[in-house]
Coordinates of C-alpha atoms in Angstrom, one line a residue:
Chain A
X1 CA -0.5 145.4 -69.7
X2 CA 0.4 149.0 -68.9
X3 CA -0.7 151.4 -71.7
X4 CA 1.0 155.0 -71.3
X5 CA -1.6 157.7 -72.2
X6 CA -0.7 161.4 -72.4
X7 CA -1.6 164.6 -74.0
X8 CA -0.9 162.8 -77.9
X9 CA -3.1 159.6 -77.1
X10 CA -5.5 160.7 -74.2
X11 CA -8.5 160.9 -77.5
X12 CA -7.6 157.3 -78.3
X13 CA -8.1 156.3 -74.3
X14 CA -11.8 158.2 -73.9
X15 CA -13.4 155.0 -72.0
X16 CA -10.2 154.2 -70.0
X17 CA -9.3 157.6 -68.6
X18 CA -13.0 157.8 -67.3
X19 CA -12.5 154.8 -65.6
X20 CA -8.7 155.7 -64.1
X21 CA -10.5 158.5 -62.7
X22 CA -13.5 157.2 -60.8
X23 CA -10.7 154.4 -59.3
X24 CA -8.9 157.2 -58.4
X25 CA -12.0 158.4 -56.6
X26 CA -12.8 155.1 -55.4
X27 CA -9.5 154.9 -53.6
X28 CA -8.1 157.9 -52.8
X29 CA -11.9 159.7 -51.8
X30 CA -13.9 157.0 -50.4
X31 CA -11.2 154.4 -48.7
X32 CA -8.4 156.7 -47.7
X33 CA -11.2 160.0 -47.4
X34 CA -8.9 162.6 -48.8
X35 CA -12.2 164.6 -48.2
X36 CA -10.7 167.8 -50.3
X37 CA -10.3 165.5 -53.9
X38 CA -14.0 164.8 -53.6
X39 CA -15.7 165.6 -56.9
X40 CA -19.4 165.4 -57.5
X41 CA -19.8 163.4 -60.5
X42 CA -16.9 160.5 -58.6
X43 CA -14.0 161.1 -60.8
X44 CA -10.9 162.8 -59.1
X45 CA -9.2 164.9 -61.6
X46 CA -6.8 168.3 -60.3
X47 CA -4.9 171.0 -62.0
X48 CA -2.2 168.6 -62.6
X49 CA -4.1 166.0 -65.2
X50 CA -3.3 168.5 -68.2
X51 CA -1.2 167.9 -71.1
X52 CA 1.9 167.3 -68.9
X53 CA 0.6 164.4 -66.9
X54 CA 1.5 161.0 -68.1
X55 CA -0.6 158.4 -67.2
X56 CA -0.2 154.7 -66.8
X57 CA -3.0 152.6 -66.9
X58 CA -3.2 148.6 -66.1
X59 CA -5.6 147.5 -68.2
X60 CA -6.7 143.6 -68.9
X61 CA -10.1 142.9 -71.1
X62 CA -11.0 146.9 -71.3
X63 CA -11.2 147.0 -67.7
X64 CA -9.0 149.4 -65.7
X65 CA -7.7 147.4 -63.1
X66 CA -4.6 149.6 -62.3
X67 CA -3.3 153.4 -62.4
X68 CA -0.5 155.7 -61.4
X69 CA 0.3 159.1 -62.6
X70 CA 4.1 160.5 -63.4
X71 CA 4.8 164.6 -63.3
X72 CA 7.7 166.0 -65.1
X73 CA 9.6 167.9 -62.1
X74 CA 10.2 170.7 -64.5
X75 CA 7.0 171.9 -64.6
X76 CA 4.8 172.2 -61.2
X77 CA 3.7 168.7 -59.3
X78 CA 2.9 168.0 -55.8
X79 CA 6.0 168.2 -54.5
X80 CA 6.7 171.7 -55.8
X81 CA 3.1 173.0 -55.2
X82 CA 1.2 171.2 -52.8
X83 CA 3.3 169.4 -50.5
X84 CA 6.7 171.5 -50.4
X85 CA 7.1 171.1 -46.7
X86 CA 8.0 167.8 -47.2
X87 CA 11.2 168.8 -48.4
X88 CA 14.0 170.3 -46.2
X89 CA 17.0 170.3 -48.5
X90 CA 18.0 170.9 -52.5
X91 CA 14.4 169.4 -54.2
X92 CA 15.4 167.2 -57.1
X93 CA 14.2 168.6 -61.1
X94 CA 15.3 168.0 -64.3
X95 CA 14.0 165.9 -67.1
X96 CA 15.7 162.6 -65.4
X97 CA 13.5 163.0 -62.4
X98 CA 9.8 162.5 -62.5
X99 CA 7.2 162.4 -59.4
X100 CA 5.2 159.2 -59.2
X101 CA 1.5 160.1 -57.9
X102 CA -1.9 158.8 -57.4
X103 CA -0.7 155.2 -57.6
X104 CA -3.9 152.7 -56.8
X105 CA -4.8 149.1 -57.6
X106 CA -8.6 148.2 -57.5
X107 CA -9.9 146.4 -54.4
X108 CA -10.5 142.8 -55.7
X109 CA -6.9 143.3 -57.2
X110 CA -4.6 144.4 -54.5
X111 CA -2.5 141.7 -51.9
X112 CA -3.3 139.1 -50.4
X113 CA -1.5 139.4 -47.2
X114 CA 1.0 142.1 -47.8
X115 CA 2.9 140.7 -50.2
X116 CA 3.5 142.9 -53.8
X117 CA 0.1 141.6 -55.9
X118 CA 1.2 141.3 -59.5
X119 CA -0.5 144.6 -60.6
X120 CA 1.5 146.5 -57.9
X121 CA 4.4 144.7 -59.4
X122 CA 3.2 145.5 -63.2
X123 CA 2.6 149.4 -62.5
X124 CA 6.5 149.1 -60.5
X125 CA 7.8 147.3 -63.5
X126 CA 5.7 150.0 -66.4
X127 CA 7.6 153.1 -64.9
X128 CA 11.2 151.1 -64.4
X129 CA 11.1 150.1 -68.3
X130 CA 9.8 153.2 -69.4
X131 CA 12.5 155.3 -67.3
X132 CA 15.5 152.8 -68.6
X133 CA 14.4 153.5 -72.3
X134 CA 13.9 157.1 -71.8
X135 CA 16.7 158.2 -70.0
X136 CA 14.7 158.5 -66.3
X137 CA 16.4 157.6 -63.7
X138 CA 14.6 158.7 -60.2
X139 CA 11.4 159.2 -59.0
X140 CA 10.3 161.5 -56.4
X141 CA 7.6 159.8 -54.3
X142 CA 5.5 161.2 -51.3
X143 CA 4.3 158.1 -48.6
X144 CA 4.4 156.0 -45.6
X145 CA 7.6 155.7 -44.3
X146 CA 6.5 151.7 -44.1
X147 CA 7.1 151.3 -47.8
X148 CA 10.7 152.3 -47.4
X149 CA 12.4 149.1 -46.9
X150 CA 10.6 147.6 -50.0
X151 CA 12.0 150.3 -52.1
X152 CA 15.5 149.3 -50.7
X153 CA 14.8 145.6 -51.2
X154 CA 14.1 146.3 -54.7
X155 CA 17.0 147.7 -55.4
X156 CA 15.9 151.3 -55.6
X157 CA 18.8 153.9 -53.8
X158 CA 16.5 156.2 -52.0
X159 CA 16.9 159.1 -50.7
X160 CA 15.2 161.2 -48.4
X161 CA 14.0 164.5 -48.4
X162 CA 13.0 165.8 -45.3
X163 CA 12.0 163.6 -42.2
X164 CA 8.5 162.1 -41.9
X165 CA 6.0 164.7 -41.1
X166 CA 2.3 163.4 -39.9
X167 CA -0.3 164.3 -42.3
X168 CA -4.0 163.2 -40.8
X169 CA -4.0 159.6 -39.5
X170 CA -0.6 158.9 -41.2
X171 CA 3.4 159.7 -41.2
X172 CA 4.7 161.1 -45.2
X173 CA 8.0 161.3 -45.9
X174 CA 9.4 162.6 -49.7
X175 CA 12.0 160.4 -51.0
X176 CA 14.2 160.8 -54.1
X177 CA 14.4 157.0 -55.5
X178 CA 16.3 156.2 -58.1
X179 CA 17.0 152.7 -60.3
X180 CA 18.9 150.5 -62.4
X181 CA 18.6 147.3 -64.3
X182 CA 19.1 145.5 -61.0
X183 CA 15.2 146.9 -59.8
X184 CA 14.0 145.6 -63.0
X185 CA 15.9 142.3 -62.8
X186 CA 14.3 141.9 -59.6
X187 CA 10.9 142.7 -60.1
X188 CA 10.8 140.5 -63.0
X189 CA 12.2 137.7 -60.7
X190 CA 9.5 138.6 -58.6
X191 CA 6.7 138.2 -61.3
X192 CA 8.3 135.4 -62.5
X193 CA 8.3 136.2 -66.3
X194 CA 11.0 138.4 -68.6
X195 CA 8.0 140.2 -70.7
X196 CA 8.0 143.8 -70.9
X197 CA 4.9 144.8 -69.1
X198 CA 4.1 147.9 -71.4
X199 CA 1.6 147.5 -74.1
X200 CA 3.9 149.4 -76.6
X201 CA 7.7 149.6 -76.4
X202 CA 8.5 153.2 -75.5
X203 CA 9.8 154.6 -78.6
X204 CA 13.6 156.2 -77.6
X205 CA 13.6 158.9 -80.3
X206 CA 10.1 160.2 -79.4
X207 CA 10.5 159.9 -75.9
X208 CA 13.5 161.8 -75.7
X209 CA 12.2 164.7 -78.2
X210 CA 9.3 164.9 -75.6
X211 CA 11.4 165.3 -72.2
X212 CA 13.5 168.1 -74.0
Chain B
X1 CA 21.7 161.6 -56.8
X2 CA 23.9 160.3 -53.7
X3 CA 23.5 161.4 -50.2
X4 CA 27.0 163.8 -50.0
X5 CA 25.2 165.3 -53.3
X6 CA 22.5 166.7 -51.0
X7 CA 25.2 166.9 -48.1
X8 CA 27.3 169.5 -50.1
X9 CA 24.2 171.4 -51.1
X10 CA 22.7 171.4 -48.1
X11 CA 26.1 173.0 -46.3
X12 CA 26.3 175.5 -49.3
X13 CA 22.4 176.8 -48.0
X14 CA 23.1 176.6 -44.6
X15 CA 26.0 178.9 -44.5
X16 CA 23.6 181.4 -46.7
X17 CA 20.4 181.3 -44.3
X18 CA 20.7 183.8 -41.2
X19 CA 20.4 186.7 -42.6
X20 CA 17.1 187.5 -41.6
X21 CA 15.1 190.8 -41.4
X22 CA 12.4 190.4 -38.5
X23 CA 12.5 187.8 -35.5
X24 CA 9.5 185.9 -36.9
X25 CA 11.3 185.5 -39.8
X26 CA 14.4 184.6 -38.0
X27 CA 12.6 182.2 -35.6
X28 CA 11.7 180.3 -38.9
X29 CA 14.9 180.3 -40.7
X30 CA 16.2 178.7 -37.4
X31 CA 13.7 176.3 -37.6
X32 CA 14.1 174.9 -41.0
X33 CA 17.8 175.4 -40.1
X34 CA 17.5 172.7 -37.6
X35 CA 15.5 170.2 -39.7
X36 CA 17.5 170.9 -42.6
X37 CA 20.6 169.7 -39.8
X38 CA 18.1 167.0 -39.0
X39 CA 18.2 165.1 -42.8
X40 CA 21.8 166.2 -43.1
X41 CA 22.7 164.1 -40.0
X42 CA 19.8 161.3 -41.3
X43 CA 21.9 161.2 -44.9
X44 CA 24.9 160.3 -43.2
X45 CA 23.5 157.9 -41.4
X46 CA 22.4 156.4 -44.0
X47 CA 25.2 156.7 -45.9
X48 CA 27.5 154.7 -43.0
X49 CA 24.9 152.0 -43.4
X50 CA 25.0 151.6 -46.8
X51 CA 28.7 151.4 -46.5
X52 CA 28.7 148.3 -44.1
X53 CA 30.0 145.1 -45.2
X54 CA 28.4 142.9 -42.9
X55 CA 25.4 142.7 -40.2
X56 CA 28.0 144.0 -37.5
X57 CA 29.4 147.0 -39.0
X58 CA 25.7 148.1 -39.3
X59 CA 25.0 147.1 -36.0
X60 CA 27.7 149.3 -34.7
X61 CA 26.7 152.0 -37.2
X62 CA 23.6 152.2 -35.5
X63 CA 24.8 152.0 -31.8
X64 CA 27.3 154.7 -32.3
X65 CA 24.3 156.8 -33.0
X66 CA 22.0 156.4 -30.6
X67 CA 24.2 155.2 -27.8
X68 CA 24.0 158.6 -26.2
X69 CA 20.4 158.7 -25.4
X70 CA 20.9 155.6 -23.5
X71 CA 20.0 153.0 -26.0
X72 CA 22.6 149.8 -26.2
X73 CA 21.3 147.4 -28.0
X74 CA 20.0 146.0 -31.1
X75 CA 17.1 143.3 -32.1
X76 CA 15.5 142.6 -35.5
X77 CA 14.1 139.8 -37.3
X78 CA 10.9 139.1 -39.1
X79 CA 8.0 138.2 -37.1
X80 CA 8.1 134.0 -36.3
X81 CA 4.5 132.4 -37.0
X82 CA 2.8 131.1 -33.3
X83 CA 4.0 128.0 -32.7
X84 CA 7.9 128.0 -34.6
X85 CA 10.4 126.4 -32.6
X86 CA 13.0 128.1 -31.0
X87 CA 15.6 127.5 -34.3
X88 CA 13.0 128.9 -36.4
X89 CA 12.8 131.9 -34.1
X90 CA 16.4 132.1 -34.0
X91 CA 16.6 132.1 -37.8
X92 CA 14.2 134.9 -37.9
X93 CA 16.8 137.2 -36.6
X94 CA 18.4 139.8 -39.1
X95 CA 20.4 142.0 -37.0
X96 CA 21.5 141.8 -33.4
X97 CA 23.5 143.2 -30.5
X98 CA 21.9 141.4 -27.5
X99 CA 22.7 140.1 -24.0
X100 CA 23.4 136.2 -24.8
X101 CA 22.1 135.2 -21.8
X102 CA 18.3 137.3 -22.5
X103 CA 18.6 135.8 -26.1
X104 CA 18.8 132.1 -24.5
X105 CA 15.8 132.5 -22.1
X106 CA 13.5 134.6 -24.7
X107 CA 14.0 131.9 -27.5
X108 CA 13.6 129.1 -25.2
X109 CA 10.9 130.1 -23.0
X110 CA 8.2 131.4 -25.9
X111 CA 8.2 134.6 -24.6
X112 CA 8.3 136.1 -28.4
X113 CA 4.7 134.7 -28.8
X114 CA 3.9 136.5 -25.0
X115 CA 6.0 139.7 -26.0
X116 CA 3.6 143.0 -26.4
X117 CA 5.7 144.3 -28.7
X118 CA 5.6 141.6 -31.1
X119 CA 1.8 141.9 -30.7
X120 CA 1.9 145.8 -31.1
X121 CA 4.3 145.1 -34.2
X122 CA 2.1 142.8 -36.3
X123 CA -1.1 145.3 -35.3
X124 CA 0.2 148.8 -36.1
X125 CA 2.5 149.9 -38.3
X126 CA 3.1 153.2 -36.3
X127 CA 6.6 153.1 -34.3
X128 CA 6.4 152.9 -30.3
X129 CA 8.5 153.3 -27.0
X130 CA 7.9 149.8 -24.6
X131 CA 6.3 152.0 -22.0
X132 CA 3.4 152.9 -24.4
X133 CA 2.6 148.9 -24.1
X134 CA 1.4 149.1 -20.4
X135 CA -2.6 148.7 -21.3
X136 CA -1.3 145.3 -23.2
X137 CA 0.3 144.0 -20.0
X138 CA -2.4 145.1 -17.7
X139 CA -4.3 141.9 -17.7
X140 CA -2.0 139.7 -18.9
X141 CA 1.0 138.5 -16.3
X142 CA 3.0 136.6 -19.2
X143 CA 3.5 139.5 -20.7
X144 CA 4.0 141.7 -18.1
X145 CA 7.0 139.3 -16.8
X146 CA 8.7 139.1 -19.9
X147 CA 8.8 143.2 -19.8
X148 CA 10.3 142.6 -16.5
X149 CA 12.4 140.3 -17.1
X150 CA 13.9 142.1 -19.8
X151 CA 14.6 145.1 -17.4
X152 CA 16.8 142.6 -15.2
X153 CA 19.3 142.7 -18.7
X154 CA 19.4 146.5 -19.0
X155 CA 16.6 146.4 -21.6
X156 CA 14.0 148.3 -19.3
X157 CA 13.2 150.8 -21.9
X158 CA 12.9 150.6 -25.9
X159 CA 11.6 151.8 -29.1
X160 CA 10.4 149.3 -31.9
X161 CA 9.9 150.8 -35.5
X162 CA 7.5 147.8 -37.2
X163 CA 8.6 147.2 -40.8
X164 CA 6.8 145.3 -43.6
X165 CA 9.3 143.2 -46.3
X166 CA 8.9 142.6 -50.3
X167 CA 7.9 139.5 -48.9
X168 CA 5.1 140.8 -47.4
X169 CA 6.5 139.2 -43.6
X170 CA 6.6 142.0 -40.6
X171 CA 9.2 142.7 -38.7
X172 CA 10.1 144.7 -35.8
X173 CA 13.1 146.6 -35.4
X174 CA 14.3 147.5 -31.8
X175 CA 16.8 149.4 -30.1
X176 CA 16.5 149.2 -26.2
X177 CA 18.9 150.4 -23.1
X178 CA 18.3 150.5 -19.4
X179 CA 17.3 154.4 -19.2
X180 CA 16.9 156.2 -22.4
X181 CA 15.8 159.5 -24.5
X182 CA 13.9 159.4 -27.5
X183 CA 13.7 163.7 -28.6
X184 CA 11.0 163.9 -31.6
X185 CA 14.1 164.0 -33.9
X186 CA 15.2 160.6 -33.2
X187 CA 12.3 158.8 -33.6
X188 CA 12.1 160.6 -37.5
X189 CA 15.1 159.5 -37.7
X190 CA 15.0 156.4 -36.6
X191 CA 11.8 155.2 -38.2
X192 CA 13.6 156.2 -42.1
X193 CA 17.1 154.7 -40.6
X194 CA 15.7 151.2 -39.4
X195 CA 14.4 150.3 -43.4
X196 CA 17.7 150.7 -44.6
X197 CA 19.8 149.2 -42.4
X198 CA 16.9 145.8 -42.5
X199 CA 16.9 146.2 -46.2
X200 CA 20.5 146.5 -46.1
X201 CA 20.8 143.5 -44.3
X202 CA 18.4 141.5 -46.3
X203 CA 20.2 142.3 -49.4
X204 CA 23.6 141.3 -47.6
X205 CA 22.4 138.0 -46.5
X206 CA 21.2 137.5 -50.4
X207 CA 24.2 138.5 -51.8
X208 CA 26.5 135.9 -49.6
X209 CA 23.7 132.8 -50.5
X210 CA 24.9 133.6 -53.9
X211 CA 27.8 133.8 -53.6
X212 CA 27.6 130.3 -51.4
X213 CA 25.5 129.2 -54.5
X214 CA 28.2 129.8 -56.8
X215 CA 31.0 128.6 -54.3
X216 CA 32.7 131.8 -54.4
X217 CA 34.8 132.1 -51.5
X218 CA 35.0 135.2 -49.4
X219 CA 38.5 135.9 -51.2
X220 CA 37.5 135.5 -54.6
X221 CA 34.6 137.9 -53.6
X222 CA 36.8 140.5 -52.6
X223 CA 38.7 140.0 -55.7
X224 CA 36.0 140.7 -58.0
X225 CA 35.0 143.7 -56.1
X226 CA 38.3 145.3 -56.3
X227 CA 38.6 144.2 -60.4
X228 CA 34.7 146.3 -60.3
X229 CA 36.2 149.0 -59.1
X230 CA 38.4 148.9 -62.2
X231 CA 42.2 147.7 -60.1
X232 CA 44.6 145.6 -62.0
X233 CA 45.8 142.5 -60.3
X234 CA 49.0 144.0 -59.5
X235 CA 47.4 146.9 -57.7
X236 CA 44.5 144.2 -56.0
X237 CA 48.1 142.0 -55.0
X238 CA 49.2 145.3 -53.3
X239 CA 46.1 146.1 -51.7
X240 CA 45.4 142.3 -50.1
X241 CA 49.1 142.5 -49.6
X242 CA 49.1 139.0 -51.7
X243 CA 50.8 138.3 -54.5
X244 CA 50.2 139.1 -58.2
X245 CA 50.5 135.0 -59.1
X246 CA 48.1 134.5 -56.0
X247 CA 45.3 137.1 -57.3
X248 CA 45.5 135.7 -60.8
X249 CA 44.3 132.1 -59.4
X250 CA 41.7 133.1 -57.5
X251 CA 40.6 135.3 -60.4
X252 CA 41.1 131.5 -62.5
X253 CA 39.2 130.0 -60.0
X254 CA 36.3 132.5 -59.5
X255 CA 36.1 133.1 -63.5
X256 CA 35.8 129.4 -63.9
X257 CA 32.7 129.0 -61.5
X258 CA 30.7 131.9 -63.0
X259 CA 31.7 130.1 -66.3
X260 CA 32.4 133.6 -67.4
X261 CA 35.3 133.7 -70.8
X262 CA 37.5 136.6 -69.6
X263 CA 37.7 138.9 -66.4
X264 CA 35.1 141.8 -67.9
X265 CA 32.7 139.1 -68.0
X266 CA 33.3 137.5 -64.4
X267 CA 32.2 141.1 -63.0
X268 CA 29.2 141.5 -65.3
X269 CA 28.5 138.2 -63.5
X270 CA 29.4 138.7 -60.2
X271 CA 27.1 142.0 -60.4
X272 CA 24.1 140.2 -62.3
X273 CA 24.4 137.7 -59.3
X274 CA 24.6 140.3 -56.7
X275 CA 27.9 138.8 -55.3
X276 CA 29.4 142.1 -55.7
X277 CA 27.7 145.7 -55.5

């Protein structure tokens, strides 16, 4: 299940957070060697995992199996700070638009093939419910052009940016994507089960107090 | 946020930049000045493609755009498995605006399975031009002919953009012409422009197997699309210049099949089933 942990929970999530950040490491350090995220004690953590970070963790058994991060776009993120050649035109913010980083499945986990594994589908289907039920609509993502037409395929409008732009041994591009019922619909076809994937129901009265 | 959203926005800042204060400064404004004309133009694009009906009209979406720098022509399909026959090659295909005659002689020969670009495709997900493929046709003469051959159809030069479906298949997308142009622009471009128009596609070819599912004729389809877009049946009579007696039994006709109660609910079914958009 996908258990959302920010700045009101993080205490409650001690083990778990310690673990979402040496995957982090694991992945984004020593497979994809983004040399300058390289921490010394192997748990990738910048200047964005503060109190505005929400973080969504796959978890099954007390293992973290799973993680992305979302950004609120009103306050700085990657796009904003780090990456802002990426975009050309108008950059998307507001409290509808979040930027989805640092999204990673563990090795034994990910897809056979190419095909979406089912905890790439979860973490998909964790920030489409939680953006239907709190009044989220797009994402702002940074990656390989290559995962474009699965974006479309799931229903996601997307939008881009800027043109792709080659960072090291790969082409980024920024994308605004936005969704609907239909990407959930879809996903959930995918997975093959109706469930909500989220550990606890995203409460719409708290949620909202906390994007104003 | 839709594409003209940007568009608008993006023409409002453009008319603002070019007042700059040192050469530097106005060698850079120009600069982001021309990539910012670069996603306008991409937006469009994509927004033409998104507004196709059918596999043609994005076809021909496509062509208009890159027909002058010399490319023609339009191939993609998912990538066959070694050994499919030439139907299940042929089924492969998504999109296509190809010399018949090439088409006949590729899908019956095997030269797909001898093709480097259909090698380079499932090896590399970066996009290419055909004449980066020479080292793969160095030592190997089936390959080399079928590049040759192709030349004798006025599809001597291409670029493939290699894409990778939900599915998790690969596909290739290529556009190809006898002499062509490919300015770093393009190929940006190009490698955002080919996942949408697939995807597009996909989701096109979807939508009409449920509509065939549901036995929802082509008519009735257009029906429900114009009651979506909130027409009465007089004003959908006037528009399919049919009349108001004939739109009400194919709405009879199409409500009946999605076993929907009333005409709100055929369209919440019609959407849910993706047989409208």
């Amino acid at each position: 299940m996908i258990h959302l942990v920010d700045a009101e929970n993080i205490r409650e999530y001690r083990a778990e957070m310690d673990q979402a950040y040496r995957l982090r490491h694991q992945v984004f350090v020593e497979e994809s060697k983004w040399e300058e995220l390289r921490k010394a004690d192997g748990r990738e953590i910048d200047q964005f995992d503060d109190g505005r970070a929400l973080h969504m963790l796959y978890i099954r058994d007390g293992a973290v199996l799973g993680y992305q991060r979302m950004l609120p776009t009103t306050k700085p993120h990657l796009l904003s700070d780090v990456l802002p050649d990426l975009c050309e035109g108008e950059r998307p913010v507001g409290p509808e638009v979040w930027e989805w980083t640092r999204y990673c499945v563990s090795r034994p986990h990910r897809e056979r093939g190419r095909a979406l594994s089912p905890i790439a589908n979860s973490l998909l289907s964790g920030i489409v419910e939680w953006g239907l039920s709190t009044g989220v609509s797009t994402i702002i993502i940074e990656m390989d052009p290559i995962w474009l037409l699965r974006l479309v395929q799931l229903y996601f409008r997307v939008t881009p940016l800027g043109l792709p732009r080659r960072y090291g041994p790969s082409d980024v591009v920024a994308v605004a994507a936005k969704f609907d019922s239909r990407t959930l619909a879809r996903l959930r076809e995918m997975r093959g089960d109706t469930e909500s994937v989220l550990y606890r129901p995203v409460h719409l009265e708290t949620a909202r107090s906390k994007l104003a | 946020m839709s594409a003209s959203q940007f568009n608008d926005e993006s023409n409002r800042a453009s008319k603002s930049v070019g007042i700059a204060d040192s050469p530097r400064r106005n060698r850079r404004a120009r600069a982001g000045n021309s990539r910012r004309k670069d996603l306008d133009n991409t937006l469009t694009f994509i927004r033409d493609i998104d507004r196709a009906a059918s596999p043609i009209e994005i076809c021909s979406v496509i062509l208009k755009a890159v027909r002058p720098y010399g490319f023609n022509n339009i191939l993609a399909g998912t990538i066959p498995l070694p050994g499919s026959t030439q139907s299940q090659q042929e089924s492969n295909v998504v999109l296509a605006d190809w010399p018949m005659d090439w088409a006949q002689r590729y899908f019956s020969s095997g030269y797909l399975f001898a093709d480097p670009a259909i090698r380079r495709v499932t090896s590399d997900v970066s996009p290419f031009m055909w004449n980066e493929l020479a080292p793969l046709c160095r030592d190997d003469p089936m390959a080399s002919r079928v590049m040759d051959e192709a030349g004798d159809f006025q599809l001597k030069c291409g670029f493939t953009v290699p894409l990778v479906t939900l599915e998790g298949e690969v596909a290739g997308f290529s556009i190809a012409g006898p002499r062509v142009e490919m300015p770093p622009y393009l190929r940006g471009m190009m490698s955002l422009v080919t996942a949408y128009a697939f995807g597009h596609a996909l989701n096109l070819r979807a939508k009409s197997i449920e509509a065939a599912q549901a036995r929802i004729t082509p008519r009735e389809q257009e029906i429900l699309q114009w009651a979506a877009a909130g027409k009465t049946e007089w004003e959908i009579g006037e528009i399919l210049n049919i009349s108001e007696h004939t739109v009400d039994k194919f709405f009879r006709s199409a409500r009946s099949k999605l076993n929907a109660t009333n005409r709100t609910q055929a369209v919440a079914e019609a959407f849910r089933r993706y047989i409208i958009t």
